[in-house]
CSV table of N, CA and C and ligand atoms in Angstrom, one decimal:
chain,number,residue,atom,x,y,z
A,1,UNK,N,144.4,-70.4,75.2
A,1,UNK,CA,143.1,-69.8,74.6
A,1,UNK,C,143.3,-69.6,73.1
A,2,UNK,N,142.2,-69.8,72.1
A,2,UNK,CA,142.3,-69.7,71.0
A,2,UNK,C,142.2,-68.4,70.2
A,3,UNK,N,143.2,-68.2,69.2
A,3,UNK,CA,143.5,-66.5,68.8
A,3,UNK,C,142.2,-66.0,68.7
A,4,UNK,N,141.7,-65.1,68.3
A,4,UNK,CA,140.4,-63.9,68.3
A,4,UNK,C,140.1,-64.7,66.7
A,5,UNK,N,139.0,-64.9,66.0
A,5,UNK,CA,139.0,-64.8,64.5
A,5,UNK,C,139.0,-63.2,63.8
A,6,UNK,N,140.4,-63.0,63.3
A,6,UNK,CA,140.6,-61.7,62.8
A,6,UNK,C,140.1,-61.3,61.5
A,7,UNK,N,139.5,-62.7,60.5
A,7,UNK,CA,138.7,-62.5,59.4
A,7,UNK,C,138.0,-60.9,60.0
A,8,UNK,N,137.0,-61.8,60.9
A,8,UNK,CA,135.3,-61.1,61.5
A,8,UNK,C,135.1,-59.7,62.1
A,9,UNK,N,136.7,-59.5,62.4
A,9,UNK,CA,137.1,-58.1,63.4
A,9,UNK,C,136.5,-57.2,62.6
A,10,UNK,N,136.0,-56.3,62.9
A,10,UNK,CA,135.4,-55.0,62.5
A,10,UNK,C,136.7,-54.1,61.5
A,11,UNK,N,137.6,-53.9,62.9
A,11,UNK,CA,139.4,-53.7,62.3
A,11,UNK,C,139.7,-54.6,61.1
A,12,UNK,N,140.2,-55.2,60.9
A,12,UNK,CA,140.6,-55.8,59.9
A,12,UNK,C,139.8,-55.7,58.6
A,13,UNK,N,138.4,-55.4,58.5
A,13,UNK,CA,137.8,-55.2,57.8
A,13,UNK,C,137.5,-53.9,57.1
A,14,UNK,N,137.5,-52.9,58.4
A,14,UNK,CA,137.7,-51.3,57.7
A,14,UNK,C,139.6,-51.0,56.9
A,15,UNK,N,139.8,-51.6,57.1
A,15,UNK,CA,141.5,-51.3,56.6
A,15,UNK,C,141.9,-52.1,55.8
A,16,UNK,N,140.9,-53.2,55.0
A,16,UNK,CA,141.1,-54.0,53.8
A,16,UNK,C,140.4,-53.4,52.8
A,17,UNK,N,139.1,-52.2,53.1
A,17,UNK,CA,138.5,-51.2,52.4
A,17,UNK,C,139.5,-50.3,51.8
A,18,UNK,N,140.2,-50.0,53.1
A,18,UNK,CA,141.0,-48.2,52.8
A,18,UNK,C,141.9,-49.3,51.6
A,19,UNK,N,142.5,-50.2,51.6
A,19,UNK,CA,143.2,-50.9,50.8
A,19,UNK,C,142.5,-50.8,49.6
A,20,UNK,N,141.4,-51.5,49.1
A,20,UNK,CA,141.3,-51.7,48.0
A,20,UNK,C,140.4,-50.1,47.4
A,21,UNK,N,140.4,-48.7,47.9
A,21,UNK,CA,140.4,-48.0,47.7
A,21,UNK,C,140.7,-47.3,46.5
A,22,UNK,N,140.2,-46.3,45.1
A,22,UNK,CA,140.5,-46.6,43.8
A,22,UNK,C,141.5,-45.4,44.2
A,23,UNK,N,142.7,-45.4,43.4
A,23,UNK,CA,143.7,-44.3,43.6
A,23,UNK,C,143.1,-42.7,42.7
A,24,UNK,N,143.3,-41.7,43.6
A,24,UNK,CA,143.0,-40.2,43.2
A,24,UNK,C,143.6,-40.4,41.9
A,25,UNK,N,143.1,-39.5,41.1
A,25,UNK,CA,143.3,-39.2,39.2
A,25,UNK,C,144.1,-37.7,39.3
A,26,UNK,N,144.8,-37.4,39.2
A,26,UNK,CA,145.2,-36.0,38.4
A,26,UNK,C,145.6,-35.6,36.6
A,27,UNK,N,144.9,-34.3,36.9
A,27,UNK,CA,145.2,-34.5,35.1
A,27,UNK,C,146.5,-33.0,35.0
A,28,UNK,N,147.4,-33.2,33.9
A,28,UNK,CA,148.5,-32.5,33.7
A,28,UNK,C,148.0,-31.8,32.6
A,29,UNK,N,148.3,-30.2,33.2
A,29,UNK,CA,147.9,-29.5,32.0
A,29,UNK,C,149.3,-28.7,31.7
A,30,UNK,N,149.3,-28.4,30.2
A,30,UNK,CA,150.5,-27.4,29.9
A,30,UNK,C,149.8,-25.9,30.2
A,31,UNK,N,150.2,-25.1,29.9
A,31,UNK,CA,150.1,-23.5,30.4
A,31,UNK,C,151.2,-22.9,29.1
A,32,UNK,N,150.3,-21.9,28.6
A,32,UNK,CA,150.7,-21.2,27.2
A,32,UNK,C,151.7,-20.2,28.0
A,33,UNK,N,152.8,-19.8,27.2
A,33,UNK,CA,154.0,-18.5,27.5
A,33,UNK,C,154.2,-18.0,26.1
A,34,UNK,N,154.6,-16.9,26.2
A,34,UNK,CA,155.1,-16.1,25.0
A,34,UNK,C,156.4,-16.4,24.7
A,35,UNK,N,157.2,-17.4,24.7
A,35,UNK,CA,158.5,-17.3,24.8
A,35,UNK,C,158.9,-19.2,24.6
A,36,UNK,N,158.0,-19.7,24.9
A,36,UNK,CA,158.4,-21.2,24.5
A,36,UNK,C,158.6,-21.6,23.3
A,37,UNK,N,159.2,-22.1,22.7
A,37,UNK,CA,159.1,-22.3,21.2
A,37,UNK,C,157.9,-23.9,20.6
A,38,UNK,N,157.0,-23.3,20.0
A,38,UNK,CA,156.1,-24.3,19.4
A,38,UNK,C,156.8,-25.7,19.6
A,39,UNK,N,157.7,-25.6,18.3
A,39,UNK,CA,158.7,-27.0,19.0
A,39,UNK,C,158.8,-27.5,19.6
A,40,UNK,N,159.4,-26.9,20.7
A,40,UNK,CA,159.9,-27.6,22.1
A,40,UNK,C,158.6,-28.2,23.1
A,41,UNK,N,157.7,-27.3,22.7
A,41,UNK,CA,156.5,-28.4,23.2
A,41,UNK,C,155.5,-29.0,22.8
A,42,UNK,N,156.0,-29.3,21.4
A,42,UNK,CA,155.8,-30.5,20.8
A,42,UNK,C,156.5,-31.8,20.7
A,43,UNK,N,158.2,-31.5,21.0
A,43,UNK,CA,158.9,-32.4,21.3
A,43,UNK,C,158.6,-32.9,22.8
A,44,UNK,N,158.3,-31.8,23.8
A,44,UNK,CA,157.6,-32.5,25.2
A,44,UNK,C,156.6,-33.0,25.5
A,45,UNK,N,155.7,-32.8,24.8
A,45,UNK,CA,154.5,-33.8,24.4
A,45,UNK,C,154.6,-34.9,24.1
A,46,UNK,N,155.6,-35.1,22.8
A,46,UNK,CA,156.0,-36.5,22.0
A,46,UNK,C,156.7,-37.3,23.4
A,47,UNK,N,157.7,-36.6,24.3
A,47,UNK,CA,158.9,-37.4,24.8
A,47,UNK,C,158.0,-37.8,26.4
A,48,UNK,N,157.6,-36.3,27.0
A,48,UNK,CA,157.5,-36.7,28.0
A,48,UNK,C,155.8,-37.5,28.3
A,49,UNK,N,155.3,-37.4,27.5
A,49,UNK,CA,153.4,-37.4,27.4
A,49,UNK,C,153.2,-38.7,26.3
A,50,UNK,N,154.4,-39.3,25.5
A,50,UNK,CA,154.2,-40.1,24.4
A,50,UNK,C,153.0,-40.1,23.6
A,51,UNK,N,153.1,-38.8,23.1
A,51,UNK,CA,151.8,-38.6,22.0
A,51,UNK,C,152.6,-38.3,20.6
A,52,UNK,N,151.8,-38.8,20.0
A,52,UNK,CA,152.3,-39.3,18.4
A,52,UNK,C,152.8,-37.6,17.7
A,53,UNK,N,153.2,-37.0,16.8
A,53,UNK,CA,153.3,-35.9,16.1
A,53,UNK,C,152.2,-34.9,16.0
A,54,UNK,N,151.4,-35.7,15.6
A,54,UNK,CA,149.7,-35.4,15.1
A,54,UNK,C,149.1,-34.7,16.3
A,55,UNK,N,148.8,-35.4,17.3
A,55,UNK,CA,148.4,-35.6,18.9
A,55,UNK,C,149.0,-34.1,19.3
A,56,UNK,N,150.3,-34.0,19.5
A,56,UNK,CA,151.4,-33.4,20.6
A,56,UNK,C,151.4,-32.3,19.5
A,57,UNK,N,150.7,-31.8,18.4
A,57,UNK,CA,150.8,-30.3,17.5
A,57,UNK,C,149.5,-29.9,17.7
A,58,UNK,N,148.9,-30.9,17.9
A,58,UNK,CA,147.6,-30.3,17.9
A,58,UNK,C,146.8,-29.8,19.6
A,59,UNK,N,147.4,-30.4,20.7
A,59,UNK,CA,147.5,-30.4,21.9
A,59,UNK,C,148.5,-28.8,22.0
A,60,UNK,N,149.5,-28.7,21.2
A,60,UNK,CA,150.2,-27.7,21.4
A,60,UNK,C,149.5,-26.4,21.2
A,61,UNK,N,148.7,-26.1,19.8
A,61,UNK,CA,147.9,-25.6,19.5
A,61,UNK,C,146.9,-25.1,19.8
A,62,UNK,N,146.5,-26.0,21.0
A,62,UNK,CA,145.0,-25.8,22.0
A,62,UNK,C,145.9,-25.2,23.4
A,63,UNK,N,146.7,-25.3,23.8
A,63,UNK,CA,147.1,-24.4,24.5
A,63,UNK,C,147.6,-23.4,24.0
A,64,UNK,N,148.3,-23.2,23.0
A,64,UNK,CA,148.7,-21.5,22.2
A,64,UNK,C,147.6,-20.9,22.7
A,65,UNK,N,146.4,-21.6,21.9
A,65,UNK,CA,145.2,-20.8,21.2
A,65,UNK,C,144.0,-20.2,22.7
A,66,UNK,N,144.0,-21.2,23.6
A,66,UNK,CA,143.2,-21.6,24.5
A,66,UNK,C,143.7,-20.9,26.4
A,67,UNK,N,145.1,-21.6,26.4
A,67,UNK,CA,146.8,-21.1,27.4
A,67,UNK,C,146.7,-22.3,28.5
A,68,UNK,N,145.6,-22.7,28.2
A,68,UNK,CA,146.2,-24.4,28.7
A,68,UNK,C,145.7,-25.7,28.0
A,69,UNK,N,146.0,-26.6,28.2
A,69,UNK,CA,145.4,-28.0,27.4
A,69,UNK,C,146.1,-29.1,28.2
A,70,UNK,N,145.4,-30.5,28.4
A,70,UNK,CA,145.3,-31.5,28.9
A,70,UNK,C,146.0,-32.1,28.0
A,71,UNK,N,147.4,-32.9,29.0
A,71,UNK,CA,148.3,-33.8,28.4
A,71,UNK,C,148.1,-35.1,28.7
A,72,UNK,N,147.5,-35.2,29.9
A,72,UNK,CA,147.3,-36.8,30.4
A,72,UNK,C,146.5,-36.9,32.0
A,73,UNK,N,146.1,-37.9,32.0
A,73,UNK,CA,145.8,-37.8,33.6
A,73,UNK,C,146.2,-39.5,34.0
A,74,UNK,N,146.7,-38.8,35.3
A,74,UNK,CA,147.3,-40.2,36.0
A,74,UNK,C,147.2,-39.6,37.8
A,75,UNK,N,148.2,-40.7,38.2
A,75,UNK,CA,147.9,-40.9,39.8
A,75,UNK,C,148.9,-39.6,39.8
A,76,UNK,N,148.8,-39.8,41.5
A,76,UNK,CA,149.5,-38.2,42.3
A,76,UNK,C,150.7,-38.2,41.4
A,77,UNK,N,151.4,-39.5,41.9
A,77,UNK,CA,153.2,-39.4,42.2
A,77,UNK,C,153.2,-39.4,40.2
A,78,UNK,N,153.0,-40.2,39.5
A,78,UNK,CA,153.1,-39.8,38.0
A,78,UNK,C,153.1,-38.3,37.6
A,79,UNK,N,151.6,-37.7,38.2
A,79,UNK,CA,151.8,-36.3,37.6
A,79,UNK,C,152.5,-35.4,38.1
A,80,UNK,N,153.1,-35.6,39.4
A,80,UNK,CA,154.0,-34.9,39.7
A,80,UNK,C,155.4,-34.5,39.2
A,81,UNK,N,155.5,-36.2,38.5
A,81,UNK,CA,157.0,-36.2,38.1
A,81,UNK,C,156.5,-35.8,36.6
A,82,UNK,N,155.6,-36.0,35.8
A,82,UNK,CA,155.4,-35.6,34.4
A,82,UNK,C,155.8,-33.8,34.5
A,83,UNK,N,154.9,-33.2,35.6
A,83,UNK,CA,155.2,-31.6,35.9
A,83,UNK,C,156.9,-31.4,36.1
A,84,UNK,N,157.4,-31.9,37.5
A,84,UNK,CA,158.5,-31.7,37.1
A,84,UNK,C,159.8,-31.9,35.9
A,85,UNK,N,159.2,-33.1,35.0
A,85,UNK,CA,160.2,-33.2,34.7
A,85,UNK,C,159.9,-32.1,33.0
A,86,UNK,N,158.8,-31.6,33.5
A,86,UNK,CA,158.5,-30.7,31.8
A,86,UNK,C,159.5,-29.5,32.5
A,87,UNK,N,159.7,-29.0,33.6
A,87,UNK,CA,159.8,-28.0,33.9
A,87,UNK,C,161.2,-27.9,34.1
A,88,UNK,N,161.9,-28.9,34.6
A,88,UNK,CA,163.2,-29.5,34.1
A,88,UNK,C,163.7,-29.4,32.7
A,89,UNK,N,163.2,-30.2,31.7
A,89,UNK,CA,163.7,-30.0,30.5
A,89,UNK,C,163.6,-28.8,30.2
A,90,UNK,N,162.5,-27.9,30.7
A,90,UNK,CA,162.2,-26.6,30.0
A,90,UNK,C,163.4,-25.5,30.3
A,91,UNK,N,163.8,-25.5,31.7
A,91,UNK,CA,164.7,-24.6,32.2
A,91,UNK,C,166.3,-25.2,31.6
A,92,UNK,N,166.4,-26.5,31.0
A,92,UNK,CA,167.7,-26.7,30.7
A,92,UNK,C,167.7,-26.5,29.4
A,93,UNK,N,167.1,-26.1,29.0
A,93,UNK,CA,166.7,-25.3,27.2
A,93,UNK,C,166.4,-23.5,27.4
A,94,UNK,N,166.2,-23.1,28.7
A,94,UNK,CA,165.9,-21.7,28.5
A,94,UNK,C,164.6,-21.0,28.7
A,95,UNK,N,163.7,-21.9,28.4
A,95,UNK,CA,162.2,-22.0,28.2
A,95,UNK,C,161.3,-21.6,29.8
A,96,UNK,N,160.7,-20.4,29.5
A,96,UNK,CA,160.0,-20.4,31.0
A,96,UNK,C,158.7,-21.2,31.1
A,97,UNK,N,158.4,-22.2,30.2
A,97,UNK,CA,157.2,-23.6,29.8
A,97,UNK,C,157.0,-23.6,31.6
A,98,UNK,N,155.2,-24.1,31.8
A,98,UNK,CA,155.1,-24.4,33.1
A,98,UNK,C,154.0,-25.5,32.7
A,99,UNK,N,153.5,-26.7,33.4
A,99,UNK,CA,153.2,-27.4,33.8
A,99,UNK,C,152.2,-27.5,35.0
A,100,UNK,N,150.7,-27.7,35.0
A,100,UNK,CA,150.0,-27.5,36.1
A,100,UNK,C,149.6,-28.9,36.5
A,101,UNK,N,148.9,-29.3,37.2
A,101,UNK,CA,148.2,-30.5,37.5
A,101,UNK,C,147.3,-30.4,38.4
A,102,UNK,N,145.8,-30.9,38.5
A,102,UNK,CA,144.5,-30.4,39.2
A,102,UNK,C,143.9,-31.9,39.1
A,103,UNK,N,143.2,-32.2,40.5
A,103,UNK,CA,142.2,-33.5,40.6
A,103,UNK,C,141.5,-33.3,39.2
A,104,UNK,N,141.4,-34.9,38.8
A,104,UNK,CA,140.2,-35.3,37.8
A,104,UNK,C,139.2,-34.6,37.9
B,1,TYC,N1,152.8,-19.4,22.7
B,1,TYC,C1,154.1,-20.0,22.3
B,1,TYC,C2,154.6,-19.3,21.0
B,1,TYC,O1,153.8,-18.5,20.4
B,1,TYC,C3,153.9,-21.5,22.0
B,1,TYC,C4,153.5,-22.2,23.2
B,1,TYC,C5,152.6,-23.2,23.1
B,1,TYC,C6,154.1,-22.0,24.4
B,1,TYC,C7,152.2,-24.0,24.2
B,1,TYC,C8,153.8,-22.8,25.5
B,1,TYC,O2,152.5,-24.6,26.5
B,1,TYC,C9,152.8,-23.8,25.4
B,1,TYC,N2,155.8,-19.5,20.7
């Protein structure tokens, strides 16, 4: 007997959808502390967020002034690790710096 045509399947067609599906956005925000030093998260801006000097003082600034500001937005697993790894550097310097991240 000749195979089923699986192009035409109904199946094969709902699960080439879920496939080409656009990936969820999250955006990473910093979170203002009384105790972080300006610096240091401007240097985690520049290292972990790759924003220029300019960018990453002035970003710093809007969260001082504001207590949070938008570093970037990307997929789940990105922002996860951009969060952890602010939160990482922050604790191996001292710093109680926090890191949030919320859907687009
Ligand atoms: N508020 C801090 C200070 O006055 C600076 C700071 C900015 C801390 C941004 C955290 O995400 C932050 N030293």
């Amino acid at each position: 007997m000749a195979a089923p045509d699986r192009q035409t399947s109904g199946e094969v067609l709902e699960r080439s959808e879920q496939q080409t599906k656009k990936p969820e956005l999250y955006k990473v925000l910093l979170l203002n502390d009384d105790y972080t030093t300006m610096e240091f998260v401007v240097e985690v801006l520049e290292s972990v967020f790759h924003k220029g000097p300019a960018e990453a003082y002035r970003i710093m600034l809007a969260v001082h002034t504001q207590g949070k500001g938008l570093c970037g937005v990307y997929s789940f697993e990105v922002a996860e690790t951009k969060v952890a790894t602010v939160v990482e550097r922050a604790r191996e310097n001292g710093f109680p710096l926090r890191a949030a991240m919320e859907p687009e």
